[in-house]
Coordinates of C-alpha atoms in Angstrom, one line a residue:
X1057 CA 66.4 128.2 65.0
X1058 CA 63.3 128.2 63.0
X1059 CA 61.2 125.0 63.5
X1060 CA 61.2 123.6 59.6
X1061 CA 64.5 125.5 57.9
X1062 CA 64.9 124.2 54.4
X1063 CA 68.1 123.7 53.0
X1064 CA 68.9 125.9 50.0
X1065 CA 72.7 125.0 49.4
X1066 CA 74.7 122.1 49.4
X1067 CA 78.0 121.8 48.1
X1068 CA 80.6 118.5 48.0
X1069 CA 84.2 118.6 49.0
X1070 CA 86.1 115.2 48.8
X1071 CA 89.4 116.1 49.4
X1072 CA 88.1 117.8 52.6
X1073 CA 85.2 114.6 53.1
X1074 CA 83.3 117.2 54.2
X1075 CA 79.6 119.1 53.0
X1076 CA 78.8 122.6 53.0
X1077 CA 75.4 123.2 53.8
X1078 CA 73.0 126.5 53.9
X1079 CA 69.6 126.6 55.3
X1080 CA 67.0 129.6 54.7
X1081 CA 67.2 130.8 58.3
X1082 CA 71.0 131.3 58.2
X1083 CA 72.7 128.3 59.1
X1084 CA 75.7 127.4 57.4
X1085 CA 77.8 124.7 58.2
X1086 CA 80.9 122.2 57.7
X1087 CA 79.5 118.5 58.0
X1088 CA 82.5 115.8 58.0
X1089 CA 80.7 112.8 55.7
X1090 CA 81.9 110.3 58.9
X1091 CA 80.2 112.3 61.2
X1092 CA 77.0 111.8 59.2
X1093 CA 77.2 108.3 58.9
X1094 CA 77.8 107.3 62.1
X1095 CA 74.6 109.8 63.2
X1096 CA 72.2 108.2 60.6
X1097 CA 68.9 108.0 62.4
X1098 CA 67.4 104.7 60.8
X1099 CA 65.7 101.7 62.4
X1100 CA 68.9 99.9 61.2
X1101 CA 71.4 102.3 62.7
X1102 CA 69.5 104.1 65.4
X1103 CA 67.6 102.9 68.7
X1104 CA 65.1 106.2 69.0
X1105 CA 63.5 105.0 72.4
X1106 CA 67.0 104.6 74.1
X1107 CA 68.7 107.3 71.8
X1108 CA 71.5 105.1 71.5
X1109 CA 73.0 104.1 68.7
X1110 CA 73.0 100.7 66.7
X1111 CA 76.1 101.1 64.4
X1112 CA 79.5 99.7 65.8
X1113 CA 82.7 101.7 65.3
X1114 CA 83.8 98.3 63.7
X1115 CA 81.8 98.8 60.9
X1116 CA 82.1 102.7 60.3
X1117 CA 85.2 103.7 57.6
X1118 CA 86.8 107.0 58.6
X1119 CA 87.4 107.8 55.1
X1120 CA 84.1 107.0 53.8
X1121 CA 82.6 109.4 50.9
X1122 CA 79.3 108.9 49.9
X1123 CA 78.2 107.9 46.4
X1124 CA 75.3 110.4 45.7
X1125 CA 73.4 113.2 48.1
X1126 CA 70.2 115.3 46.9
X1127 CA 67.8 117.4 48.6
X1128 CA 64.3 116.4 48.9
X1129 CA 61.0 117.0 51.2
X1130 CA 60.8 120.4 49.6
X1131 CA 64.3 121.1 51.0
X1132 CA 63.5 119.7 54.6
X1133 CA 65.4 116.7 54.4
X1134 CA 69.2 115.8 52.7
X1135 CA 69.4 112.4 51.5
X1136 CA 72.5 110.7 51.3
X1137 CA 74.0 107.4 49.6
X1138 CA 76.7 105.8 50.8
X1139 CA 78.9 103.3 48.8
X1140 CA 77.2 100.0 50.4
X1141 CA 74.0 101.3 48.9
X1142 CA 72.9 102.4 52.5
X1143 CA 70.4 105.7 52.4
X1144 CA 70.4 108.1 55.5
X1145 CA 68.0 111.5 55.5
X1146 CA 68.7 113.8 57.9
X1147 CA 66.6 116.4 59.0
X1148 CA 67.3 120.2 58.2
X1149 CA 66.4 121.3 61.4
X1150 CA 68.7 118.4 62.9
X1151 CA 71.7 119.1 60.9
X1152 CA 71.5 123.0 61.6
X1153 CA 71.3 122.1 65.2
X1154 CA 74.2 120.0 65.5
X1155 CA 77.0 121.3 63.9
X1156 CA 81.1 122.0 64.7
X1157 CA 81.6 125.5 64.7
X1158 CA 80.2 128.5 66.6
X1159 CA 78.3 126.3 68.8
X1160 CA 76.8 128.2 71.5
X1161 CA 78.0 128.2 75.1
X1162 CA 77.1 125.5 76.9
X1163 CA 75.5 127.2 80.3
X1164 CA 75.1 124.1 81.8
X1165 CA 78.0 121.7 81.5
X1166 CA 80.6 124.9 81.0
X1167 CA 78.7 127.9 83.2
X1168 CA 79.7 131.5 83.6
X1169 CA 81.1 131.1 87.0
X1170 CA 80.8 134.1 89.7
X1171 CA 83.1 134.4 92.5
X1172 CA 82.0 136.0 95.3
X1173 CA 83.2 136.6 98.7
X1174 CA 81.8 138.6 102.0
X1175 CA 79.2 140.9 99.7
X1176 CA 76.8 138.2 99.9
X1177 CA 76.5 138.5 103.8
X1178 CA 72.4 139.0 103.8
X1179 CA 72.3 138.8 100.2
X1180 CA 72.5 135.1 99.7
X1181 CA 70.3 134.3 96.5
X1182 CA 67.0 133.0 98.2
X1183 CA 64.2 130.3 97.2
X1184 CA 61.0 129.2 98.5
X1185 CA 60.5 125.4 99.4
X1186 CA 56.9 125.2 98.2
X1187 CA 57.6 126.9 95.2
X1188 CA 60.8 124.9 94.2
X1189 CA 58.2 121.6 94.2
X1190 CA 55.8 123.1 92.2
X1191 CA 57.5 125.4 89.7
X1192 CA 59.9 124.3 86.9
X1193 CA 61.3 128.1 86.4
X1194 CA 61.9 128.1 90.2
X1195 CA 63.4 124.9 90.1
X1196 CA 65.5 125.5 87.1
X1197 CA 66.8 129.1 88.5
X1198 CA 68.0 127.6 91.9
X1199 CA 70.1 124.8 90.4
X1200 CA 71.6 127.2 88.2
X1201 CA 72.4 129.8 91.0
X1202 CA 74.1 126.6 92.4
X1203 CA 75.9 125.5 89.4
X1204 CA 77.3 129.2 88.6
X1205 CA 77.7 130.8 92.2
X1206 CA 77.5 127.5 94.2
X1207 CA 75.3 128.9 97.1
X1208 CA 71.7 129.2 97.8
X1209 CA 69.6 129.4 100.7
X1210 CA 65.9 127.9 100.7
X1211 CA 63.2 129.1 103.3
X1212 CA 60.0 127.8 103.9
X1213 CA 60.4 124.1 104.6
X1214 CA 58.4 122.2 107.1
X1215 CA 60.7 121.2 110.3
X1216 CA 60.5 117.7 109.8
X1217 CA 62.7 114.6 108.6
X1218 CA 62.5 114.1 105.2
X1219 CA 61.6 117.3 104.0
X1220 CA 65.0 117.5 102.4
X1221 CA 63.9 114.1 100.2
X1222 CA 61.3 115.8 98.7
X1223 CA 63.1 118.6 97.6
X1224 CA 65.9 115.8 96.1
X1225 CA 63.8 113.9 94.8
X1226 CA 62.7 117.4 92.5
X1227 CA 66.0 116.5 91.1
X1228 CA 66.7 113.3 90.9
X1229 CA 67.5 111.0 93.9
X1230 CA 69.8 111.3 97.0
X1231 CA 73.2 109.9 96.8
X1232 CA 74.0 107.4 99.3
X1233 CA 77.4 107.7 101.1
X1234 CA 79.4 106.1 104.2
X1235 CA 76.1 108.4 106.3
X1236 CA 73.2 107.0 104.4
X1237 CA 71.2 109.0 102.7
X1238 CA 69.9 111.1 105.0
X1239 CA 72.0 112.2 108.0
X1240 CA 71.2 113.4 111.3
X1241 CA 73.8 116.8 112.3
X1242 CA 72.8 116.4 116.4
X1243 CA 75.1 116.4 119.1
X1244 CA 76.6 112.4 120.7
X1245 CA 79.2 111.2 122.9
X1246 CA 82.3 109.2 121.3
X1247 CA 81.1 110.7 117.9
X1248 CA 82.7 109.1 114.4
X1249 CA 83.2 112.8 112.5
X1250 CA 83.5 116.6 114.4
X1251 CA 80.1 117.5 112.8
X1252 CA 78.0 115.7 115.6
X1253 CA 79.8 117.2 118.1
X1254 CA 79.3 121.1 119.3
X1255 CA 82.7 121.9 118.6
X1256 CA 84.3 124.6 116.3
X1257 CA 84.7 123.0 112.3
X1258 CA 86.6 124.3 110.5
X1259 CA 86.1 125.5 106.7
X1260 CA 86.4 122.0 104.3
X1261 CA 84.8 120.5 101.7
X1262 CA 82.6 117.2 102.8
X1263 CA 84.1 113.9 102.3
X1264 CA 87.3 114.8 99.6
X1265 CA 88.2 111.0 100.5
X1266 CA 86.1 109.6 97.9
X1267 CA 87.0 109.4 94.6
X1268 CA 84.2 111.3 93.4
X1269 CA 82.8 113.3 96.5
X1270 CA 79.3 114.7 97.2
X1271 CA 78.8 117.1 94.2
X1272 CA 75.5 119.2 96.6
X1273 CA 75.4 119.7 100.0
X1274 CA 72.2 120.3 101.8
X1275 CA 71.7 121.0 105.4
X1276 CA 68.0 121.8 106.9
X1277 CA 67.6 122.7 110.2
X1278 CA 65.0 121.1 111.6
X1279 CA 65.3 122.2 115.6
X1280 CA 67.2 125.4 117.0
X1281 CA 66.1 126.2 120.1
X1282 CA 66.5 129.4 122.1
X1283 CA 69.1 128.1 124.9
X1284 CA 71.5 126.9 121.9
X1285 CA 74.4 129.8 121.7
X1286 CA 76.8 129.7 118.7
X1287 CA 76.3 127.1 116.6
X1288 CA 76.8 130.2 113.1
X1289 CA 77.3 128.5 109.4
X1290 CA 79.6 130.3 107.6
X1291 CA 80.7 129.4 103.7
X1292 CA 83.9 131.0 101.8
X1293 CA 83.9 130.2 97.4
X1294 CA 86.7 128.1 97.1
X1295 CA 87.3 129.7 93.4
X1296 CA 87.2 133.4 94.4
X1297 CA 90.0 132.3 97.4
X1298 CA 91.9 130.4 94.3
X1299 CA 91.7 133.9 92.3
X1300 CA 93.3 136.0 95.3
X1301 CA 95.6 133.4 95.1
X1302 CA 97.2 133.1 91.8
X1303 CA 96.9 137.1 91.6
X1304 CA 99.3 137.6 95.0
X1305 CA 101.2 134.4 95.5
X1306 CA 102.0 132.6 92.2
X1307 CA 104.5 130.6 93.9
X1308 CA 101.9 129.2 96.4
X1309 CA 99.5 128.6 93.5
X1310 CA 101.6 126.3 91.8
X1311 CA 102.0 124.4 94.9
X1312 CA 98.6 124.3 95.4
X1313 CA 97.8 123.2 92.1
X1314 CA 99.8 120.5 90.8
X1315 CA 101.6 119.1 94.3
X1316 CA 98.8 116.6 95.4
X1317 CA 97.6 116.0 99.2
X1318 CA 96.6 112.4 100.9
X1319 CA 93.0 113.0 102.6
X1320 CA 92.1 110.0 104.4
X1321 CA 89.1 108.8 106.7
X1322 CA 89.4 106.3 109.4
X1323 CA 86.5 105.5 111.6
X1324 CA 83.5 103.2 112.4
X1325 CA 79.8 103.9 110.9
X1326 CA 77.4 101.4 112.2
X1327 CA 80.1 99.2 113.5
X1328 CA 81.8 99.0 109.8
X1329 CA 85.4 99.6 109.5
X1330 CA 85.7 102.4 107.3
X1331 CA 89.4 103.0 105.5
X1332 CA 88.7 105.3 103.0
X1333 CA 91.9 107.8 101.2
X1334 CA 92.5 109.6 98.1
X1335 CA 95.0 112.3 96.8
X1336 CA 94.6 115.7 94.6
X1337 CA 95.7 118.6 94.6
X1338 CA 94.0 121.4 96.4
X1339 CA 93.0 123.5 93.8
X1340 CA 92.0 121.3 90.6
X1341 CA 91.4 122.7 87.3
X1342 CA 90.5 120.8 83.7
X1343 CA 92.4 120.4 80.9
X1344 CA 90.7 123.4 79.5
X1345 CA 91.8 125.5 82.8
X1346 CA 88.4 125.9 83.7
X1347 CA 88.2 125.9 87.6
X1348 CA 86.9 122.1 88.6
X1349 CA 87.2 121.7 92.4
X1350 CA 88.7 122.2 95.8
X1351 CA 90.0 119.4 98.4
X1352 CA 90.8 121.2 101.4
X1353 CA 89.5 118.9 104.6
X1354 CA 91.7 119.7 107.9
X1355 CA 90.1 117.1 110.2
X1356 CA 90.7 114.4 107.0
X1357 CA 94.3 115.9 105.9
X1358 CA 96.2 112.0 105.8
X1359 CA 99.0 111.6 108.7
X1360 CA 101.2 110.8 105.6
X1361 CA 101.8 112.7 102.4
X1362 CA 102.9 109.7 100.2
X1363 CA 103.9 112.3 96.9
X1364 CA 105.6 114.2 99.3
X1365 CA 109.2 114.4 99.2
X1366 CA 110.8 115.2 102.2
X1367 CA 112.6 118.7 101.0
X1368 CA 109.1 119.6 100.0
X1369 CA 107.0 119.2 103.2
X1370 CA 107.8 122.4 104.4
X1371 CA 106.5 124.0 101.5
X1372 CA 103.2 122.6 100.5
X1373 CA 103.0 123.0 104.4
X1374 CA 103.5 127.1 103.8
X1375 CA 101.1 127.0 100.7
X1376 CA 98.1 125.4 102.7
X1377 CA 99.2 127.6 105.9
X1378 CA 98.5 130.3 103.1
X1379 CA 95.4 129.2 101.6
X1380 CA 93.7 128.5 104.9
X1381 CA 95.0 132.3 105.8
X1382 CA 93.3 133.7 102.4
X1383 CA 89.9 131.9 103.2
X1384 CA 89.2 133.1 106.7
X1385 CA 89.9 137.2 105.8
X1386 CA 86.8 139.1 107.0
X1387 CA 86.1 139.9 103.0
X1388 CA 86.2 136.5 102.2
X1389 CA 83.8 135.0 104.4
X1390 CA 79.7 135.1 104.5
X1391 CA 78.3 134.2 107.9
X1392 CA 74.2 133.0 108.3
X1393 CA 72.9 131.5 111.4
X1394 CA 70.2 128.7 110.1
X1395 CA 67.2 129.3 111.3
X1396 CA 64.2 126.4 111.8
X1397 CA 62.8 125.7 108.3
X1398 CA 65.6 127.0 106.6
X1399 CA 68.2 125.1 103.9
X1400 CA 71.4 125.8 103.3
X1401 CA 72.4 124.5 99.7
X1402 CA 75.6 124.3 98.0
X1403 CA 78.3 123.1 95.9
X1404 CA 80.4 121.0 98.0
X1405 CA 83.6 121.2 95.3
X1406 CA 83.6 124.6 95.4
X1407 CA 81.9 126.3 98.4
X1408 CA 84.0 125.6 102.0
X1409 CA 81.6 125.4 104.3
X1410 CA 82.6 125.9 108.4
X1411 CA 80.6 126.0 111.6
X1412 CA 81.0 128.0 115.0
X1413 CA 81.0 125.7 118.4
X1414 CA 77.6 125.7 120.3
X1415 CA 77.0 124.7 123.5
X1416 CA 73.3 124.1 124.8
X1417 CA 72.8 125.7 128.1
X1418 CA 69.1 124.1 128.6
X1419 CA 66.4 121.1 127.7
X1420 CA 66.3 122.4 123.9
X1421 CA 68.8 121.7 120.8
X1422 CA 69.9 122.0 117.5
X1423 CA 69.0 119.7 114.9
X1424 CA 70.0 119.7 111.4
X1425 CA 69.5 116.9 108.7
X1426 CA 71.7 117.0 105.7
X1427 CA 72.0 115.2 102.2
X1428 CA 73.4 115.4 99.1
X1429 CA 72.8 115.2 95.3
X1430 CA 75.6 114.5 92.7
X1431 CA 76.3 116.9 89.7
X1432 CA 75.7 114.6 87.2
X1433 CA 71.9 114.0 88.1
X1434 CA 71.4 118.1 89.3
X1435 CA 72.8 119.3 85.7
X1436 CA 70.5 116.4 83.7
X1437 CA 67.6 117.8 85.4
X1438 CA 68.6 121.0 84.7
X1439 CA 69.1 120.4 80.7
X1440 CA 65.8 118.4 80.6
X1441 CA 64.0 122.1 82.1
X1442 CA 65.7 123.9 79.5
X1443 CA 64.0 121.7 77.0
X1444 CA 60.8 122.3 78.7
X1445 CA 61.4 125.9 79.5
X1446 CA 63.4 127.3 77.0
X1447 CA 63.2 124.8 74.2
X1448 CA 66.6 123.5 73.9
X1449 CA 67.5 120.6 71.8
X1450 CA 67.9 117.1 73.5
X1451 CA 70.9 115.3 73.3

């Protein structure tokens, strides 16, 4: 949009409650008269420092229409009157900015998504640490490679704890969960969760227990040494596995999506009893049928199924059989043994990630630390660079 558009055309329509407006650099738009007054920007209706607004819904009338509007400011600005004698200006460049029709995409909250599957073996899109603290482009272009293909690996980092908080704290902040903040992926006796063993795990999603689970996963291995054998990440895209899916097993697909499965988590963290459950199906969409998430855990799977009934067992039992069957094909799966300094990042409701078993053979050891950001705080980051970057409009 051009910085200062004038308006050049503005016509009424009551019956509608509606404007018609027209701007020199080719805006035109429908603007409901409701929508208008509950946006006025004044000191009486608007809190600018908070961008929140001042006006109650109590006091706004659906069907108001106001009593006089005229252009002024040399066209910059339309001035409206509304029946109480109230005056609102709004901006030309704000109302050609926020409009109802022919909005553009929006690449953040409703991205492009690309599937991908064993292609990416060596080709995993690749940042530097040093340059993700000190570059906003760099920054930006990671957490959108996240947000549309959900996996990114970052090289570079120094092999020491709490490297991985700078790198959140780019963002936003850590979010705390039943591990802390931080969390420690080493090898202990009587361990509370598979992960800080050296055995096999399987491909799952972290934590699909909580009501609203870790939104980005990131692992940094800090120690490998060179008597540690196995020990191989390996990631699978939860959405391209969903594709393969509905395309050759419809019948499964339904099962999968709209039959919900118990997860559960019952251990002890820091000698707290942890009791921790929640159902979903395993392949969750929104109301728009955009693709939203994945809750596929097999260590977490609940000992009961309490939507279940009985003559149905067998059948979500075939459709998981299946799913897990799709996600471990050879085409499917991308394979990366983490070296020291390197992060694996991704989105943890999308991207299954799995592990090979190691075993240590000498005095060395493999040491990773994870963490994890939530979506909200990654994609508000995000907007506020495109402001910076590309000059978007703020909320």
């Amino acid at each position: 949009m051009e910085p200062n558009p004038r308006l050049t055309k503005i016509t009424k329509d009551d019956c509608a409650r509606w404007y018609r407006v027209c701007t020199d650099n080719g805006f035109e738009g429908t603007i409901p008269y409701v929508w208008l007054r509950d946006n006025c920007r004044c000191s009486e209706c608007f809190y600018p420092s908070a961008s929140q607004r001042l006006m109650k819904m109590t006091d706004l009338d659906p069907d108001v229409i106001p009593s006089s509007e005229t252009i002024v400011d040399d066209g910059r600005v339309l001035r409206v009157i509304w029946p109480d004698q109230h005056r609102s200006d709004f901006q030309a460049a704000w109302l050609s900015r926020r409009h109802f029709s022919d909005r553009p995409r929006d690449v953040v909250t409703d991205p492009e998504l690309q599937s991908w599957g064993a292609e990416l073996n060596g080709n995993i899109p690749t940042f530097d640490f040093q340059k993700l603290l000190e570059d906003g482009a760099e920054l930006y272009n990671w957490l959108d490679v996240l947000n549309t293909k959900g996996l990114g690996l970052v090289k570079g980092a120094p092999t020491k704890k709490g490297t991985l908080r700078q790198l959140a704290e780019r963002v936003a902040y850590f979010k705390k969960t039943l591990w802390g903040e931080e969390f420690q992926v080493v090898s202990q006796p009587n361990a509370s969760d598979l992960a800080y063993t050296g055995k096999t795990l399987g491909f799952h999603v972290d934590q699909p227990y909580l009501s609203y689970y870790p939104g980005i996963q990131m692992l940094h291995c800090l120690r490998r040494t060179v008597d540690v054998e196995g020990g191989e990440n390996q990631f699978v895209d939860g959405l391209h596995v969903a594709q393969q899916i509905q395309r050759e097993f419809p019948e499964a697909y339904k099962t999968l999506t709209t039959q919900d499965v118990d997860v559960a988590c019952a251990t002890f963290e820091d000698h707290r009893q942890l009791r921790l459950k929640r159902r979903s199906p395993t392949i969750n969409f929104d109301k728009n049928g955009r693709f939203r998430s994945i809750n596929y855990h097999d260590g977490s799977r609940a000992p009961y199924q309490t939507q279940v009934a009985v003559e149905q067992v067998t059948g979500l039992y075939r459709a998981l059989k299946l799913f897990s069957n799709v996600m471990y094909r050879p085409e499917n799966v991308v394979r990366h043994q983490l070296a020291e300094g390197e992060i694996a990042t991704f989105n943890n409701t999308r991207v299954l990630h799995a592990r090979s078993a190691f075993t240590i053979t000498g005095d060395g050891g493999r040491h990773l630390e994870g963490g994890y950001m939530d979506w909200d705080e990654a994609r508000s980051r995000m907007r506020g660079l495109r402001e910076n970057l590309f000059g978007d409009v703020s909320l």
